[in-house]
Coordinates of C-alpha atoms in Angstrom, one line a residue:
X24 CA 10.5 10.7 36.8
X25 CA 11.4 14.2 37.8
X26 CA 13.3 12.5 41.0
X27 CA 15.1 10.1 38.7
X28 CA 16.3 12.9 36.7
X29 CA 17.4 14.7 39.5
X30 CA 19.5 11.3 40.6
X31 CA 21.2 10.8 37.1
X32 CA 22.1 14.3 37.3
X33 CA 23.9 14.4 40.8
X34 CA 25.4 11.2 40.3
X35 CA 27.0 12.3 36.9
X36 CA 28.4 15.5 38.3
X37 CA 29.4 14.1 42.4
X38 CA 33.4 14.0 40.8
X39 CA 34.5 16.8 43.1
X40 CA 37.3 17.7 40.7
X41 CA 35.2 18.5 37.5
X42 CA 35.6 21.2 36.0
X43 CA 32.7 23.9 36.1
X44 CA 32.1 24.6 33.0
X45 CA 32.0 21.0 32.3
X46 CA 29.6 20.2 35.2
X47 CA 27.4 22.9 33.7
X48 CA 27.7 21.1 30.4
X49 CA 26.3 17.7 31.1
X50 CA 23.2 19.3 33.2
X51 CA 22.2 20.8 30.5
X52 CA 22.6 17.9 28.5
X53 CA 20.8 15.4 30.8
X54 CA 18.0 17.8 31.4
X55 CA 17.8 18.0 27.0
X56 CA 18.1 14.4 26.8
X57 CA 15.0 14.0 29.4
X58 CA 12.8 16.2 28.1
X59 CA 13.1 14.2 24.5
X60 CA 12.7 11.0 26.8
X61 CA 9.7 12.5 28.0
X62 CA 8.3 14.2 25.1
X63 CA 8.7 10.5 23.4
X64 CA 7.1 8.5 26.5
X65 CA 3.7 10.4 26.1
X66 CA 3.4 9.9 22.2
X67 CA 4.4 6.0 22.4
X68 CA 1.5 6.1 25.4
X69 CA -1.2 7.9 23.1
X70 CA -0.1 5.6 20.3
X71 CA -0.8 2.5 22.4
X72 CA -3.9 3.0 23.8
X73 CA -5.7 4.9 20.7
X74 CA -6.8 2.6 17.7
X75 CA -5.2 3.9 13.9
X76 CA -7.5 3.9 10.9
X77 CA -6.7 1.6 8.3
X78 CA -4.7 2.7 5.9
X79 CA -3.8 -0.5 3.9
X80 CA -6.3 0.9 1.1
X81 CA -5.5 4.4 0.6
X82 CA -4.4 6.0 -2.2
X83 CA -2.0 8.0 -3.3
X84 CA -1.9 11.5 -4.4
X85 CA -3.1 12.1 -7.7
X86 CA -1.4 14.5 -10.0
X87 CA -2.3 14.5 -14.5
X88 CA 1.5 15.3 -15.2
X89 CA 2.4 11.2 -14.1
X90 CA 1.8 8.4 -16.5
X91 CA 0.5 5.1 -15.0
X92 CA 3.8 3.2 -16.0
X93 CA 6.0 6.1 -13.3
X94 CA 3.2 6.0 -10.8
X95 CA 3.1 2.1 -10.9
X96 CA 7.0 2.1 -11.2
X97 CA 6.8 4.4 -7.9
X98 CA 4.3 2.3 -5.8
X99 CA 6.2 -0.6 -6.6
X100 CA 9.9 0.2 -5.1
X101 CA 8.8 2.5 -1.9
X102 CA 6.2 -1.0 -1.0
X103 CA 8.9 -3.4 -1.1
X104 CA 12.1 -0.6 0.0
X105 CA 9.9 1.6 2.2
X106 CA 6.3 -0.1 3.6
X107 CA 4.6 0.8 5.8
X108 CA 3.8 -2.4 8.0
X109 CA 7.1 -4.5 7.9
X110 CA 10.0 -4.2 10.3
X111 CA 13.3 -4.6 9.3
X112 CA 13.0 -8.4 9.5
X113 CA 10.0 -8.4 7.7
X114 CA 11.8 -6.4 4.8
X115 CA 14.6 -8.9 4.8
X116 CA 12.5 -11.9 3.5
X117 CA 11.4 -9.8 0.7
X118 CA 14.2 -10.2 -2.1
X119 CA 13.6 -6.6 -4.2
X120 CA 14.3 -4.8 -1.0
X121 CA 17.8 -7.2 -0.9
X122 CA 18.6 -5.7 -4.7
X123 CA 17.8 -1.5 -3.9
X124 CA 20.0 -2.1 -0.2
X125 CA 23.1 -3.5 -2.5
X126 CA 22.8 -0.9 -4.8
X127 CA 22.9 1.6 -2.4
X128 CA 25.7 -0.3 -0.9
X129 CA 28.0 0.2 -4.2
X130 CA 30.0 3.6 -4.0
X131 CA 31.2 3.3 -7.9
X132 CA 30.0 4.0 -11.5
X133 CA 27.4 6.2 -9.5
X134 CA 25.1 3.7 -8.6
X135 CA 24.8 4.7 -5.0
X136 CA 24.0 8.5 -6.3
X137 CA 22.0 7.3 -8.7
X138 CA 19.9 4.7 -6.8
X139 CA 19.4 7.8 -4.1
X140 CA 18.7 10.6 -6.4
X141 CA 15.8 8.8 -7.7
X142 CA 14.5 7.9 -4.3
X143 CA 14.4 11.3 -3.7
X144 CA 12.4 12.4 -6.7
X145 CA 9.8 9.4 -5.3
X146 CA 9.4 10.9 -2.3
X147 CA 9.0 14.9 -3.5
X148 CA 6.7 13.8 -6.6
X149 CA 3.9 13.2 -6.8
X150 CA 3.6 15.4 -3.3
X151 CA 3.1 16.8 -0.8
X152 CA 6.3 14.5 1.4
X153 CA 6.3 13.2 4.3
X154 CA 8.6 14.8 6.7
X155 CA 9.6 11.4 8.6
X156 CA 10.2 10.0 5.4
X157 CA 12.6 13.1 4.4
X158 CA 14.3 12.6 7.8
X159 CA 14.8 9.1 7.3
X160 CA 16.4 9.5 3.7
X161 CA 19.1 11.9 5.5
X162 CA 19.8 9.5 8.1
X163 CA 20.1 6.7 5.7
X164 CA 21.9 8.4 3.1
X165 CA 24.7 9.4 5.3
X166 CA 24.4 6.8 7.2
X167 CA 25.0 4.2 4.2
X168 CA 28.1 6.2 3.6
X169 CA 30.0 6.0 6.6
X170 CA 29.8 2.2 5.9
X171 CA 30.0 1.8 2.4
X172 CA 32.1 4.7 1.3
X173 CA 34.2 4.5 4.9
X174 CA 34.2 1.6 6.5
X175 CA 33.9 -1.3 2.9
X176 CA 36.4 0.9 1.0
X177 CA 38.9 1.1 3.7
X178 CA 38.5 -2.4 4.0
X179 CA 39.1 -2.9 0.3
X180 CA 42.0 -0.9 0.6
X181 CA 44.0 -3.0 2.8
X182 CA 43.2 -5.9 1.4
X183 CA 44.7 -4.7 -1.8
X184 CA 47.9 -3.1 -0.1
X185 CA 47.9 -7.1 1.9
X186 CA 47.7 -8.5 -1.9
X187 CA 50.5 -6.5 -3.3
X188 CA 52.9 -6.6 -0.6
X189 CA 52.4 -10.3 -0.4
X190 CA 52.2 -12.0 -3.7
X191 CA 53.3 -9.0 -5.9
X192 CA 56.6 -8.1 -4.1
X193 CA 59.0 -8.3 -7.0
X194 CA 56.5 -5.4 -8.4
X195 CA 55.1 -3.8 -5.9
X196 CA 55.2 -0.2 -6.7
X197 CA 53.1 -0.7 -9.9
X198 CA 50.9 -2.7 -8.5
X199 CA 50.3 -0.3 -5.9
X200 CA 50.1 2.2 -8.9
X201 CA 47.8 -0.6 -10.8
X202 CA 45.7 -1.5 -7.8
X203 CA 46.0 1.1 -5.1
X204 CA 43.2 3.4 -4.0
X205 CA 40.7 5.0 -6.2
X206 CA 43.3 4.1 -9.1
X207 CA 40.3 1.5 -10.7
X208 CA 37.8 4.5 -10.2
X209 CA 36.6 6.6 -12.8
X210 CA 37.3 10.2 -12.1
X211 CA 34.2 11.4 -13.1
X212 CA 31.9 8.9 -11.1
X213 CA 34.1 9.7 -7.6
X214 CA 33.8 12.9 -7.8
X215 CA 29.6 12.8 -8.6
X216 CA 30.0 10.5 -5.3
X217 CA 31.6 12.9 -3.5
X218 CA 29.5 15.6 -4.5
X219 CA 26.2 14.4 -4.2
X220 CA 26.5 13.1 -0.9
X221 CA 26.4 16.6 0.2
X222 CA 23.5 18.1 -2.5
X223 CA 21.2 15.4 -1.7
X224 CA 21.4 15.6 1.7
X225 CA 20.7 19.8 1.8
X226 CA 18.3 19.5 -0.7
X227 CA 15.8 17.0 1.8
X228 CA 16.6 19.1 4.5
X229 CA 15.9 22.0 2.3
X230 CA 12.5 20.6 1.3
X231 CA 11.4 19.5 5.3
X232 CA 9.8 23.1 5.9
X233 CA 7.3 22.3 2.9
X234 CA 6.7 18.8 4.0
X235 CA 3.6 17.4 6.0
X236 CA 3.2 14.7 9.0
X237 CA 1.2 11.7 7.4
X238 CA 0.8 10.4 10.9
X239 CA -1.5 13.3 12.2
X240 CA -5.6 12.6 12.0
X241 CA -4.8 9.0 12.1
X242 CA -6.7 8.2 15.0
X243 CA -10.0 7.0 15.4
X244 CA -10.1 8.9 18.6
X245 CA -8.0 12.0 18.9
X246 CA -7.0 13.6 22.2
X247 CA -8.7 16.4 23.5
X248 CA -5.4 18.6 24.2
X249 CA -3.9 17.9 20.7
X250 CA -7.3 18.7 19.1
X251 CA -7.5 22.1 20.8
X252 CA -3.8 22.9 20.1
X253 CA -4.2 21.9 16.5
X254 CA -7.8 24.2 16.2
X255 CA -5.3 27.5 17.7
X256 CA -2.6 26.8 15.2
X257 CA -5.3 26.8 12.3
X258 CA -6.3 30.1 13.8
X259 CA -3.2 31.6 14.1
X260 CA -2.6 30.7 10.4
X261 CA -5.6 31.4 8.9
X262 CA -7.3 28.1 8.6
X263 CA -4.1 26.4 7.3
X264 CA -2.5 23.9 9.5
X265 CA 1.0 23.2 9.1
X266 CA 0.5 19.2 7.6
X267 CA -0.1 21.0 4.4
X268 CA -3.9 20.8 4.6
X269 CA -5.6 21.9 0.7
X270 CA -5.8 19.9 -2.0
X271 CA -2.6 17.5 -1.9
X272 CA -1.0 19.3 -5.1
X273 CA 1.8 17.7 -7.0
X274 CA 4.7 19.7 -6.0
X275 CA 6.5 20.1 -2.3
X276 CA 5.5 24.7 -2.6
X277 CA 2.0 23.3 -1.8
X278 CA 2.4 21.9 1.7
X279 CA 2.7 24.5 4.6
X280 CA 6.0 25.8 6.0
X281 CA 6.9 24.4 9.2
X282 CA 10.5 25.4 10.1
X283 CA 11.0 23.1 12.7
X284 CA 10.5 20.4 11.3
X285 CA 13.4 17.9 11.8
X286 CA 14.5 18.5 15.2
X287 CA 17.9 19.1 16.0
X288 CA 18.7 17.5 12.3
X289 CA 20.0 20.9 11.4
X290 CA 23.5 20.8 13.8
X291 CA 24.3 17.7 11.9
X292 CA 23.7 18.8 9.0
X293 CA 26.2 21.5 9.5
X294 CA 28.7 19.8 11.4
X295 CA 28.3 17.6 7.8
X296 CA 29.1 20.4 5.8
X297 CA 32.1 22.0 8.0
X298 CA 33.3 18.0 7.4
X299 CA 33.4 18.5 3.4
X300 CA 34.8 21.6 3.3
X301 CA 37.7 20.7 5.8
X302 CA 38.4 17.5 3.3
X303 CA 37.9 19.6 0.3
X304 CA 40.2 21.9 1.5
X305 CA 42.8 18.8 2.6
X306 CA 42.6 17.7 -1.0
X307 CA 43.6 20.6 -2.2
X308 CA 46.2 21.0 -0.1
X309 CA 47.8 17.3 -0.6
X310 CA 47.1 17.5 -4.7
X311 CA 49.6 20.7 -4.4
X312 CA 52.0 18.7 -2.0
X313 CA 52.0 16.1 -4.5
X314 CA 53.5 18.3 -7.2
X315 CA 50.6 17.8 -9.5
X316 CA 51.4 19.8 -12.9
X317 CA 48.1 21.6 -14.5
X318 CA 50.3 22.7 -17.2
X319 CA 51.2 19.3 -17.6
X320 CA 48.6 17.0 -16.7
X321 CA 50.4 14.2 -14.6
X322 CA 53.4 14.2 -13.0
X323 CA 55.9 11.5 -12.4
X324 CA 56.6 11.0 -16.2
X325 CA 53.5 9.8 -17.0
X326 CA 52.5 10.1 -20.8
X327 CA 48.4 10.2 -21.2
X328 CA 47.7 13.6 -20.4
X329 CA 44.7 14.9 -18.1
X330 CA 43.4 14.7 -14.3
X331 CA 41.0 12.1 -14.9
X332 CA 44.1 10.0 -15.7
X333 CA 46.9 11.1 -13.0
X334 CA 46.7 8.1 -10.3
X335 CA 48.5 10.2 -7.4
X336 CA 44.9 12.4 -8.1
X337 CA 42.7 9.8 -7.6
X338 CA 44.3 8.3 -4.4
X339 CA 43.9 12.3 -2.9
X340 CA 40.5 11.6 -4.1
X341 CA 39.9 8.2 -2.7
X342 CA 41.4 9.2 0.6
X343 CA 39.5 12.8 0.7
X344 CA 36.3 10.7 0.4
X345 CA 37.1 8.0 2.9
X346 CA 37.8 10.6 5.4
X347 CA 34.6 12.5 4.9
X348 CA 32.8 8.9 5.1
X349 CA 34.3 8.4 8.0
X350 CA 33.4 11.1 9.7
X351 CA 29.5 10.9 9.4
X352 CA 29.6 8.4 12.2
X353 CA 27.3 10.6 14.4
X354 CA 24.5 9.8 11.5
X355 CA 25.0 6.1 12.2
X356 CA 24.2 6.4 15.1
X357 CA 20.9 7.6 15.0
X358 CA 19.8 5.2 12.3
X359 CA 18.7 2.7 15.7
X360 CA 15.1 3.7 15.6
X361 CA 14.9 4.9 19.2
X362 CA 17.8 7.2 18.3
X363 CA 15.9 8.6 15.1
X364 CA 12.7 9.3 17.3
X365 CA 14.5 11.2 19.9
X366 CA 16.7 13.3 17.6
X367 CA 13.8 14.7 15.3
X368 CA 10.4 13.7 17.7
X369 CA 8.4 12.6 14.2
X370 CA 6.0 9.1 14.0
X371 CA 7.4 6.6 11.7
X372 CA 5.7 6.2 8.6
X373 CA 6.1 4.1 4.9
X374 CA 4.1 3.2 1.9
X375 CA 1.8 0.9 0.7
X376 CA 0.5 -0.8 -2.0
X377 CA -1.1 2.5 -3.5
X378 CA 2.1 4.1 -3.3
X379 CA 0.6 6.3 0.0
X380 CA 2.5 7.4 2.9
X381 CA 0.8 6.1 5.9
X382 CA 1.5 5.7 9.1
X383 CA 4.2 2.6 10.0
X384 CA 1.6 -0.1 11.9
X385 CA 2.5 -3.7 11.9
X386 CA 0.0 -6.3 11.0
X387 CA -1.8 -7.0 14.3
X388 CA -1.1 -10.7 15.7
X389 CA -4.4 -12.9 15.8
X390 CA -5.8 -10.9 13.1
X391 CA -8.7 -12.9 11.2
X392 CA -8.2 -12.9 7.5
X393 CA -10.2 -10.3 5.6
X394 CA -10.6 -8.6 9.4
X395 CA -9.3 -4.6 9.3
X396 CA -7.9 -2.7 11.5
X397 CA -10.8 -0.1 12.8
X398 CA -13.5 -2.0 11.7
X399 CA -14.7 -2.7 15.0
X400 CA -18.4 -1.3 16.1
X401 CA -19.3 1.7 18.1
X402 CA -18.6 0.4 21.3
X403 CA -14.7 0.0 20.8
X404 CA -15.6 3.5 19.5
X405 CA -16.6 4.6 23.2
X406 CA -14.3 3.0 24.9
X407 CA -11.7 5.2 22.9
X408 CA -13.3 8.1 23.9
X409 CA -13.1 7.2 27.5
X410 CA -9.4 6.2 26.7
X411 CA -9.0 9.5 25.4
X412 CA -10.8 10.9 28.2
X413 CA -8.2 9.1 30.4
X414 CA -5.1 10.5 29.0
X415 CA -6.4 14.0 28.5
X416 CA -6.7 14.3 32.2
X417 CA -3.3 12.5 33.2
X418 CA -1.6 15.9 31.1
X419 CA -3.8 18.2 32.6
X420 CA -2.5 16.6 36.1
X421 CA 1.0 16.8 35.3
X422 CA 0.7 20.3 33.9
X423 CA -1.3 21.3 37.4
X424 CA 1.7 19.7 39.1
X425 CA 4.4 21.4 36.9
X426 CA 2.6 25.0 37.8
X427 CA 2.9 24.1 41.3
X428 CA 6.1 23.4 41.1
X429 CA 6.8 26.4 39.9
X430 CA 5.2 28.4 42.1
X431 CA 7.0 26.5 45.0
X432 CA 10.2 27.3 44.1
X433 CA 9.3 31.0 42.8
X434 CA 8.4 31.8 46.1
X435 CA 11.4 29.9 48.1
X436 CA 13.5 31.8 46.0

């Protein structure tokens, strides 16, 4: 691995005529991306060769403040929009996930910032969240906008401007003024679009540090290293590990702070924000270019009175909006599940029946029916521990290795 590394790395810098400071760049970029590559191909190996508990028939957090209609209400739409043992082809044969994705999908009469602000609440109350699942709203939040807000609207935009200019020439100008961007749009509801796409976002990302990892003490068998690391961060924190530990209470303050949860999450996050502000700003600046008249309401000799009724407004609006959509293409990207995982380094997990967040484990193939995962006898029982045995070693190995390694070049130096 290390020698592969060391190829990628000369062979991406061998252009003699690079600049230093670039060449400098992309080493410390390969050696990031490898140690996330690395980081990922020991988990996925644990994960494969130790057995998961069932977790089909756990239950969900408790708390006396939720009525059984909520709760049931809850279990209900994270199942079927979030479970916990369906891929995404799985989830498209089921037809209530089909209604919550176009929903989400429709960037008008706030139904996309309504449909999100309550998935939200789901997965703070009853508490303590999950921090994959926190991660994962982020993602897909801004994710869904850069193609429903961006890409859709744009779309819908020139095929309106295509309409008008071809069958509406001899009025083109008012339809444009009739039909053009944002001018269909209630104010009100863009502008809680706009907003909220920013709020929600910060909030989840606010809430991460209080939020625990469902997918740790899963194992039937846990690795030696993991359990001693675990049993020195209790110490170090008094007996409180950072999943949150206690009682399970009904509010995200319970869990334990862990401020690094969600990986590298937080430069996106920003370069998010700097995004808004720059077309916040650029909306101000093209409402004032556009000679729009506080004293008067709407320019251009337009009689109702009022922002929420000037159309040169709402087309600033629509294309402030579009812009910022646009521009959350680096979310996107990381919504490909490999991506996700190497970004913020955190198990997948999803909910089921109960309304539980469990670990994500598909059904296993040949499965008899009423046969459970982890019901097998002691002697699968043993083998794990000599599985676990097995891969306790290989890390000790490559951390002997590593030390060497080290030394080696400490001394040649």
């Amino acid at each position: 691995m290390l020698n592969l590394k060391d190829i990628i790395k000369a062979s991406a810098v061998a252009d003699p005529d690079m600049w230093g400071c670039v060449q400098r760049a992309v080493r410390v970029a390969i050696d990031s991306i490898w140690k996330d590559l690395e980081m990922e191909v020991e988990r996925k190996l644990e994960k494969a060769l130790l057995k998961q508990k069932a977790v089909d028939e756990q239950e969900s957090p408790q708390c006396g403040r939720w009525g059984c209609c909520c709760a049931c209400l809850r279990a209900f739409l994270l199942r079927h929009f979030l479970p916990f043992d369906r891929s995404i082809f799985g989830k498209m044969k089921d037809p209530v996930f089909w209604i919550i994705t176009i929903l989400v999908s429709i960037p008008m009469y706030g139904l996309r910032a309504g449909v999100f602000s309550l998935m939200l609440l789901m997965l703070v109350l009853p508490g303590p969240p999950d921090e994959y699942q926190f991660i994962d709203y982020i993602l897909q939040l801004k994710g869904s906008q850069f193609f429903t807000v961006g890409i859709l609207q744009t779309l819908i935009t020139g095929g309106t401007y295509f309409y008008c200019a071809s069958w509406r020439t001899d009025a083109l100008p008012q339809c444009i003024r009739d039909h053009g961007p944002g001018s269909s749009q209630v104010l009100l509801w863009s502008v809680i679009d706009y907003i909220s796409n920013v709020l929600l976002c910060w909030f989840a990302f606010w809430a991460l540090p209080f939020s625990v990892k469902s997918s740790q003490g899963t194992f039937v068998v846990a690795p030696k290293y993991k359990a001693s690391k675990q049993e020195k961060e209790s110490d170090t924190e008094g007996g409180q590990t950072d999943d949150g530990g206690g009682d399970g209470g009904c509010c995200c303050c319970c869990a334990g702070h862990d401020h690094a949860a969600g990986g590298r999450l937080r430069t996106l996050l920003f370069y998010d924000m700097i995004c808004f502000l720059i077309t916040l700003s650029m909306l101000a600046f093209i409402t004032y270019l556009t000679g729009f008249d506080v004293g008067k309401g709407v320019g251009q000799g337009d009689q109702e009175p009022g922002l929420s009724h000037d159309p040169q407004f709402k087309a600033n609006l629509f294309m402030a909006r579009v812009l910022y959509s646009l521009l959350t293409f680096p979310f996107a990207i990381f919504l490909v599940p490999l991506l996700s995982t190497l970004l913020t380094h955190c198990d997948p997990t999803g909910f089921n029946a109960n309304g539980a967040c469990v670990p994500f484990m598909l059904p296993a193939t040949g499965l008899r029916k009423g046969e459970k995962v982890g019901d097998e006898g002691s002697s699968d029982e043993e083998s794990l521990e000599s599985t676990s045995a097995a891969v306790d070693s290989d890390v000790e190995g490559q951390q002997m290795k590593a030390s060497k390694r080290k030394g080696i070049a400490a001394a040649t130096e």
